[in-house]
Short mmCIF file of C-alpha atoms in Angstrom, two decimals:
data_model
loop_
_atom_site.label_atom_id
_atom_site.label_comp_id
_atom_site.label_asym_id
_atom_site.label_seq_id
_atom_site.Cartn_x
_atom_site.Cartn_y
_atom_site.Cartn_z
CA ILE A 83 84.94 76.96 93.10
CA SER A 84 87.81 77.94 90.70
CA PRO A 85 91.17 78.69 92.04
CA LEU A 86 92.16 82.08 92.57
CA ASN A 87 94.82 83.39 90.88
CA ILE A 88 96.38 86.25 91.88
CA MET A 89 99.34 88.36 90.38
CA VAL A 90 101.54 91.87 91.24
CA ARG A 91 103.25 93.47 88.75
CA THR A 92 105.57 96.00 89.38
CA SER A 93 107.63 98.16 87.06
CA SER A 94 109.34 95.55 85.50
CA TYR A 95 108.99 92.51 87.60
CA PRO A 96 106.91 89.10 87.42
CA TYR A 97 105.94 86.66 89.96
CA SER A 98 107.08 85.74 93.33
CA PRO A 99 104.39 84.04 96.08
CA MET A 100 102.78 86.01 98.59
CA LYS A 101 100.67 84.24 101.34
CA ASN A 102 99.85 80.39 101.65
CA LEU A 103 96.25 78.72 101.23
CA LYS A 104 94.60 77.29 104.18
CA LEU A 105 96.17 73.97 105.37
CA ALA A 106 93.70 71.15 104.78
CA ARG A 107 93.12 68.59 107.46
CA GLN A 108 94.73 65.11 106.31
CA GLU A 109 91.05 63.40 105.17
CA ASN A 110 90.69 66.45 102.93
CA GLN A 111 93.85 65.99 101.13
CA ASP A 112 92.60 64.54 97.69
CA GLN A 113 89.97 67.21 97.81
CA ILE A 114 92.66 69.75 97.91
CA VAL A 115 94.63 68.60 95.27
CA THR A 116 91.35 68.26 93.30
CA LYS A 117 90.95 71.80 93.55
CA ASN A 118 94.14 73.07 92.60
CA VAL A 119 95.05 74.69 95.51
CA SER A 120 98.24 76.40 94.14
CA ALA A 121 97.55 79.41 92.10
CA ILE A 122 97.66 82.11 94.92
CA HIS A 123 101.00 84.05 94.23
CA ILE A 124 102.60 87.79 94.23
CA ALA A 125 104.91 88.30 91.28
CA ALA A 126 106.94 91.02 92.57
CA ARG A 127 110.16 91.12 93.72
CA LEU A 128 109.86 92.45 96.79
CA SER A 129 112.42 92.49 99.33
CA LEU A 130 112.93 90.38 102.43
CA THR A 131 111.78 93.36 104.81
CA GLN A 132 108.87 93.95 102.56
CA ARG A 133 107.88 90.10 102.31
CA LYS A 134 107.90 90.30 106.49
CA LEU A 135 106.15 93.09 106.50
CA VAL A 136 103.22 91.84 104.25
CA ASN A 137 103.11 88.93 106.05
CA ALA A 138 103.18 91.03 109.83
CA LEU A 139 100.73 93.87 108.94
CA LEU A 140 98.45 91.28 107.66
CA TYR A 141 98.63 88.86 110.51
CA HIS A 142 97.83 92.24 112.91
CA ALA A 143 94.86 93.06 110.72
CA TYR A 144 93.55 89.94 110.41
CA ASP A 145 90.73 90.14 113.45
CA THR A 146 89.17 93.28 112.28
CA LEU A 147 90.13 92.78 108.49
CA LEU A 148 86.57 93.06 106.97
CA ILE A 149 84.97 95.21 109.95
CA ASP A 150 87.67 98.11 110.23
CA ASP A 151 88.93 100.41 106.95
CA THR A 152 92.01 101.36 108.66
CA HIS A 153 94.12 99.83 111.20
CA THR A 154 97.07 101.21 113.00
CA ILE A 155 100.34 99.44 114.86
CA PRO A 156 102.80 100.82 116.81
CA ILE A 157 106.06 101.16 115.03
CA PRO A 158 108.35 99.59 117.93
CA LEU A 159 106.11 96.63 117.79
CA LEU A 160 105.97 96.01 113.98
CA MET A 161 109.96 96.11 114.19
CA GLU A 162 109.96 93.47 116.91
CA ILE A 163 107.30 91.31 114.90
CA ILE A 164 109.51 91.42 111.76
CA GLY A 165 112.84 90.96 113.43
CA PHE A 166 113.83 94.94 111.90
CA GLU A 167 116.79 96.01 114.27
CA SER A 168 117.89 99.23 112.53
CA ARG A 169 116.44 102.62 113.64
CA ASN A 170 116.47 103.60 110.24
CA GLN A 171 112.61 104.58 109.52
CA ALA A 172 113.88 105.92 106.27
CA HIS A 173 114.16 102.49 105.34
CA LEU A 174 111.01 101.21 106.49
CA LYS A 175 109.35 103.85 104.88
CA LYS A 176 110.65 103.03 101.92
CA ALA A 177 109.56 99.50 101.95
CA ILE A 178 106.29 100.12 103.12
CA ARG A 179 105.88 102.67 100.04
CA GLY A 180 106.75 99.87 97.89
CA LEU A 181 103.65 98.03 98.96
CA THR A 182 101.59 100.86 98.18
CA GLU A 183 103.30 100.82 94.43
CA THR A 184 102.78 96.88 94.34
CA SER A 185 99.67 95.82 92.21
CA ILE A 186 98.18 92.50 92.42
CA GLU A 187 95.78 90.97 90.06
CA TRP A 188 93.61 88.18 90.00
CA ASP A 189 90.99 86.37 87.70
CA MET A 190 88.17 84.43 89.05
CA MET A 191 85.31 82.85 87.39
CA ASP A 192 81.88 84.38 88.32
CA ASP A 193 78.94 82.09 89.37
CA ASP A 194 77.43 82.19 85.61
CA GLY A 195 80.66 80.68 84.08
CA SER A 196 82.08 84.65 82.98
CA SER A 197 85.44 85.70 84.36
CA VAL A 198 86.36 88.48 86.49
CA TRP A 199 89.22 90.40 86.82
CA GLU A 200 90.14 92.75 89.17
CA VAL A 201 93.17 94.78 90.19
CA ALA A 202 94.39 96.24 93.84
CA THR A 203 97.84 97.38 95.51
CA LEU A 204 99.29 95.24 98.41
CA LEU A 205 98.11 98.45 100.45
CA SER A 206 95.89 101.19 99.75
CA TYR A 207 97.68 104.00 101.99
CA ALA A 208 99.91 104.43 104.85
CA ARG A 209 100.82 106.86 107.77
CA ILE A 210 103.35 106.54 110.17
CA GLN A 211 103.09 109.54 113.05
CA ASP A 212 103.65 109.48 116.56
CA GLY A 213 105.49 106.15 116.49
CA LYS A 214 102.43 104.76 114.86
CA CYS A 215 101.90 103.14 111.39
CA THR A 216 98.36 103.22 109.86
CA TYR A 217 97.66 101.31 106.91
CA ARG A 218 94.85 100.14 104.73
CA TYR A 219 93.43 97.48 102.42
CA ASP A 220 91.40 97.91 99.62
CA LYS A 221 88.14 96.60 100.64
CA SER A 222 87.94 93.54 97.86
CA LEU A 223 91.51 92.74 98.22
CA ALA A 224 90.64 92.37 101.95
CA GLU A 225 87.96 90.07 101.79
CA LYS A 226 89.99 88.02 99.35
CA LEU A 227 93.15 87.92 101.88
CA HIS A 228 90.09 86.89 105.03
CA ASP A 229 89.51 83.97 102.97
CA PRO A 230 90.39 80.99 104.94
CA SER A 231 90.44 79.22 101.87
CA VAL A 232 92.95 81.73 100.25
CA PHE A 233 95.01 82.71 103.31
CA ALA A 234 96.67 80.38 106.05
CA LYS A 235 98.49 82.12 108.90
CA ILE A 236 102.01 81.01 108.51
CA ASN A 237 104.38 80.76 111.71
CA LEU A 238 105.30 84.84 112.29
CA SER A 239 108.25 83.48 114.44
CA VAL A 240 109.29 81.63 111.75
CA VAL A 241 109.03 84.84 109.49
CA ARG A 242 111.13 86.82 112.10
CA ASP A 243 114.16 84.58 111.92
CA ILE A 244 114.51 84.02 108.26
CA ARG A 245 117.66 86.27 106.64
CA SER A 246 116.70 85.40 103.21
CA ALA A 247 114.22 87.04 100.79
CA HIS A 248 114.50 83.74 98.50
CA THR A 249 114.09 81.54 101.68
CA LEU A 250 111.11 83.30 102.86
CA ALA A 251 109.62 82.90 98.90
CA LEU A 252 110.74 79.14 99.38
CA TYR A 253 108.88 78.79 102.80
CA GLU A 254 105.67 80.32 101.70
CA ASN A 255 105.19 78.21 98.61
CA CYS A 256 105.89 74.83 100.66
CA PHE A 257 104.05 75.66 103.71
CA ARG A 258 101.03 75.67 101.97
CA TYR A 259 101.18 72.31 100.82
CA VAL A 260 102.39 70.39 104.13
CA GLY A 261 98.96 68.80 104.73
CA ILE A 262 99.25 66.65 101.42
CA GLY A 263 102.95 66.35 101.59
CA ARG A 264 104.48 67.30 98.75
CA THR A 265 104.35 70.83 96.43
CA PRO A 266 103.04 70.24 92.90
CA LYS A 267 105.65 69.82 90.08
CA TRP A 268 106.89 73.27 88.97
CA SER A 269 108.77 73.95 85.65
CA ILE A 270 112.21 75.42 86.34
CA GLU A 271 110.73 78.56 84.19
CA VAL A 272 107.26 78.78 86.93
CA PHE A 273 110.09 78.10 89.58
CA ARG A 274 112.38 81.00 88.67
CA ARG A 275 109.31 83.21 88.36
CA LEU A 276 108.52 82.05 92.38
CA MET A 277 111.66 82.85 93.49
CA ALA A 278 111.76 85.96 91.79
CA VAL A 279 114.71 85.09 89.59
CA GLU A 280 113.07 85.26 86.18
CA GLY A 281 115.41 86.86 83.60
CA LEU A 282 118.32 87.05 85.49
CA ALA A 283 120.94 85.87 83.40
CA SER A 284 123.15 83.98 86.38
CA TYR A 285 120.33 81.86 87.32
CA GLN A 286 119.58 80.24 83.70
CA GLN A 287 121.56 77.17 84.50
CA PHE A 288 120.14 75.00 87.15
CA LYS A 289 123.32 73.67 88.79
CA VAL A 290 123.69 77.57 89.73
CA LEU A 291 119.96 78.14 90.83
CA LYS A 292 120.27 75.20 92.89
CA ARG A 293 123.83 75.74 94.27
CA ASP A 294 123.04 79.82 95.38
CA ILE A 295 119.08 79.50 95.81
CA ILE A 296 117.62 76.13 96.53
CA VAL A 297 120.16 74.72 98.23
CA PRO A 298 120.76 77.40 100.57
CA SER A 299 116.72 78.12 100.97
CA MET A 300 116.53 74.60 101.99
CA LYS A 301 118.93 74.60 104.94
CA GLU A 302 117.81 78.14 106.34
CA ILE A 303 113.68 76.32 106.05
CA ASN A 304 114.85 72.92 107.44
CA LYS A 305 117.36 74.86 110.85
CA LEU A 306 114.77 77.28 111.66
CA SER A 307 111.59 77.01 110.59
CA ASN A 308 108.04 74.40 111.61
CA ILE A 309 108.47 72.42 108.67
CA ASN A 310 111.31 70.50 106.63
CA VAL A 311 111.81 70.13 103.09
CA GLU A 312 113.46 67.87 100.40
CA LEU A 313 114.47 68.16 97.10
CA LEU A 314 112.95 66.27 93.92
CA THR A 315 113.84 66.83 90.17
CA GLU A 316 112.70 65.62 86.93
CA LYS A 317 114.57 65.19 83.77
CA LYS A 318 114.64 64.89 79.92
CA GLY A 319 117.65 63.75 78.77
CA ARG A 320 120.27 65.32 80.86
CA THR A 321 118.31 68.50 81.39
CA ILE A 322 116.13 69.49 84.39
CA THR A 323 113.25 69.91 83.63
CA SER A 324 110.86 70.64 86.68
CA VAL A 325 111.09 70.34 90.59
CA GLN A 326 109.29 69.75 93.49
CA PHE A 327 109.58 69.70 97.36
CA LEU A 328 108.29 67.08 99.71
CA VAL A 329 106.99 68.81 102.77
CA LYS A 330 106.37 67.94 106.49
CA ARG A 331 106.22 69.48 109.76
CA ASN A 332 109.18 69.43 111.88
CA PRO A 333 108.31 67.71 115.18
CA GLN A 334 111.24 70.00 116.69
CA MET A 335 109.87 73.37 116.19
CA ALA A 336 107.50 74.55 118.48
CA LEU A 337 104.28 75.62 116.09
CA MET A 338 102.07 78.42 115.90
CA GLY A 339 99.14 77.29 114.81
CA ILE A 340 95.54 78.85 114.26
CA GLU A 341 93.62 76.77 116.78
CA GLU A 342 92.45 78.46 119.87
CA ASP A 343 92.80 75.05 121.92
CA ASP A 344 96.26 74.57 122.72
CA GLU A 345 98.97 74.83 124.79
CA VAL A 346 100.05 78.47 124.02
CA SER A 347 95.92 79.85 124.50
CA SER A 348 95.94 77.92 127.69
CA SER A 349 99.07 79.56 129.22
CA ALA A 350 98.57 82.03 131.66
CA ALA A 351 99.73 84.79 130.03
CA TYR A 352 97.93 84.60 127.00
CA LYS A 353 94.12 86.09 128.03
CA PRO A 354 95.75 88.81 129.96
CA LEU A 355 97.78 90.32 127.27
CA ILE A 356 94.55 89.67 124.94
CA GLU A 357 92.72 91.58 127.22
CA GLU A 358 95.56 94.78 126.79
CA GLY A 359 94.44 94.62 122.82
CA PHE A 360 97.43 92.75 121.68
CA ASN A 361 96.74 90.98 118.22
CA LYS A 362 96.49 87.10 118.82
CA ALA A 363 99.33 86.07 116.27
CA VAL A 364 101.41 88.68 118.23
CA VAL A 365 100.47 87.26 121.64
CA ARG A 366 101.19 83.87 120.34
CA ALA A 367 104.81 84.70 119.04
CA TRP A 368 105.48 86.28 122.47
CA VAL A 369 104.60 83.46 124.60
CA LEU A 370 106.63 80.81 122.18
CA GLU A 371 109.52 83.30 122.39
CA TYR A 372 109.64 84.32 126.08
CA GLY A 373 107.49 81.64 128.28
CA GLU A 374 104.33 82.65 130.44
CA ASP A 375 106.85 83.16 133.51
CA TYR A 376 108.62 85.95 132.00
CA LEU A 377 105.63 87.45 130.56
CA LEU A 378 103.45 87.71 133.32
CA ASP A 379 106.55 89.28 135.38
CA LYS A 380 106.46 92.14 132.92
CA LEU A 381 102.59 92.60 132.82
CA SER A 382 102.99 92.78 136.45
CA LEU A 383 105.09 95.29 136.34
CA VAL A 384 103.22 97.62 134.19
CA THR A 385 100.66 97.05 135.91
CA GLY A 386 101.89 98.15 138.88
CA LEU A 387 103.48 101.06 136.96
CA ALA A 388 100.20 101.95 136.00
CA ALA A 389 97.89 101.72 139.01
CA LYS A 390 100.89 104.48 140.31
CA GLY A 391 100.06 106.51 137.51
CA LYS A 392 103.73 106.25 136.22
CA ILE A 393 103.05 105.51 132.78
CA LYS A 394 102.06 108.03 130.51
CA SER A 395 101.66 106.20 127.50
CA SER A 396 99.33 103.07 127.07
CA LYS A 397 99.97 100.30 129.23
CA ALA A 398 99.99 98.23 125.85
CA GLY A 399 102.38 100.65 124.45
CA PHE A 400 105.07 100.41 127.43
CA LEU A 401 104.80 96.49 127.59
#
């Protein structure tokens, strides 16, 4: 299977990461290296809000990505997931509009060895009405995003807390290699594209790139996320020619994970919330953040109010 290469082109900006490849188990590390799993990127200078939206919208739709053409999420829930504290919906609309205008290209090798080129936008349609956001993906793109060899679910609670687009870009690029223990060696030119600073004169010198982009991003990742990263550099003479990052799990941080049978999915609050219609990823994030006692208390309160006819909206929406 040839590696899937995804590149985004907007007006004049090239290349930054999108989503993470599936983490392999330890025993399959050599196979992952052989398959060159590094080649999936979004090549656009997306804002931090847009990067979080890409993650949140895909998480919310993931379970029914290949079943339903249209997906709907309450605006308050969407804002909660991405940590969007402002009530300025104009800003949210602008960010979503940008996703419908951002195109993705990918080249694949067909079974007969011929090259296949495809292009789509990150979102093909979006609507905000009555406190809900409705959105669609192109069918072919949805199939790519649902493929577990292409997309691995990253930690939503981490994404919510990150406050820098550069940090999120570095986190996404490093997290996919946690099963291997290190990223590939990226040339400085490629790394600038991954961090969406290619062509910016202020980051042409590596010492500035390291001081203003790499070091702050690493500090935020190591403080907030479920991984720890460490920078390695390679020189030719006195010039830094490439960077690489050692990646390991942060044992002090709770992992959201994607396994069904773990302490989160086994908590008393998990199944009742799923039955109320909440997305699995959202429920996992809530269990980790609030704890099962708090969630069960609120769920009991809502159930009681609904039984008395005091909730005019849906129970899930009220909760």
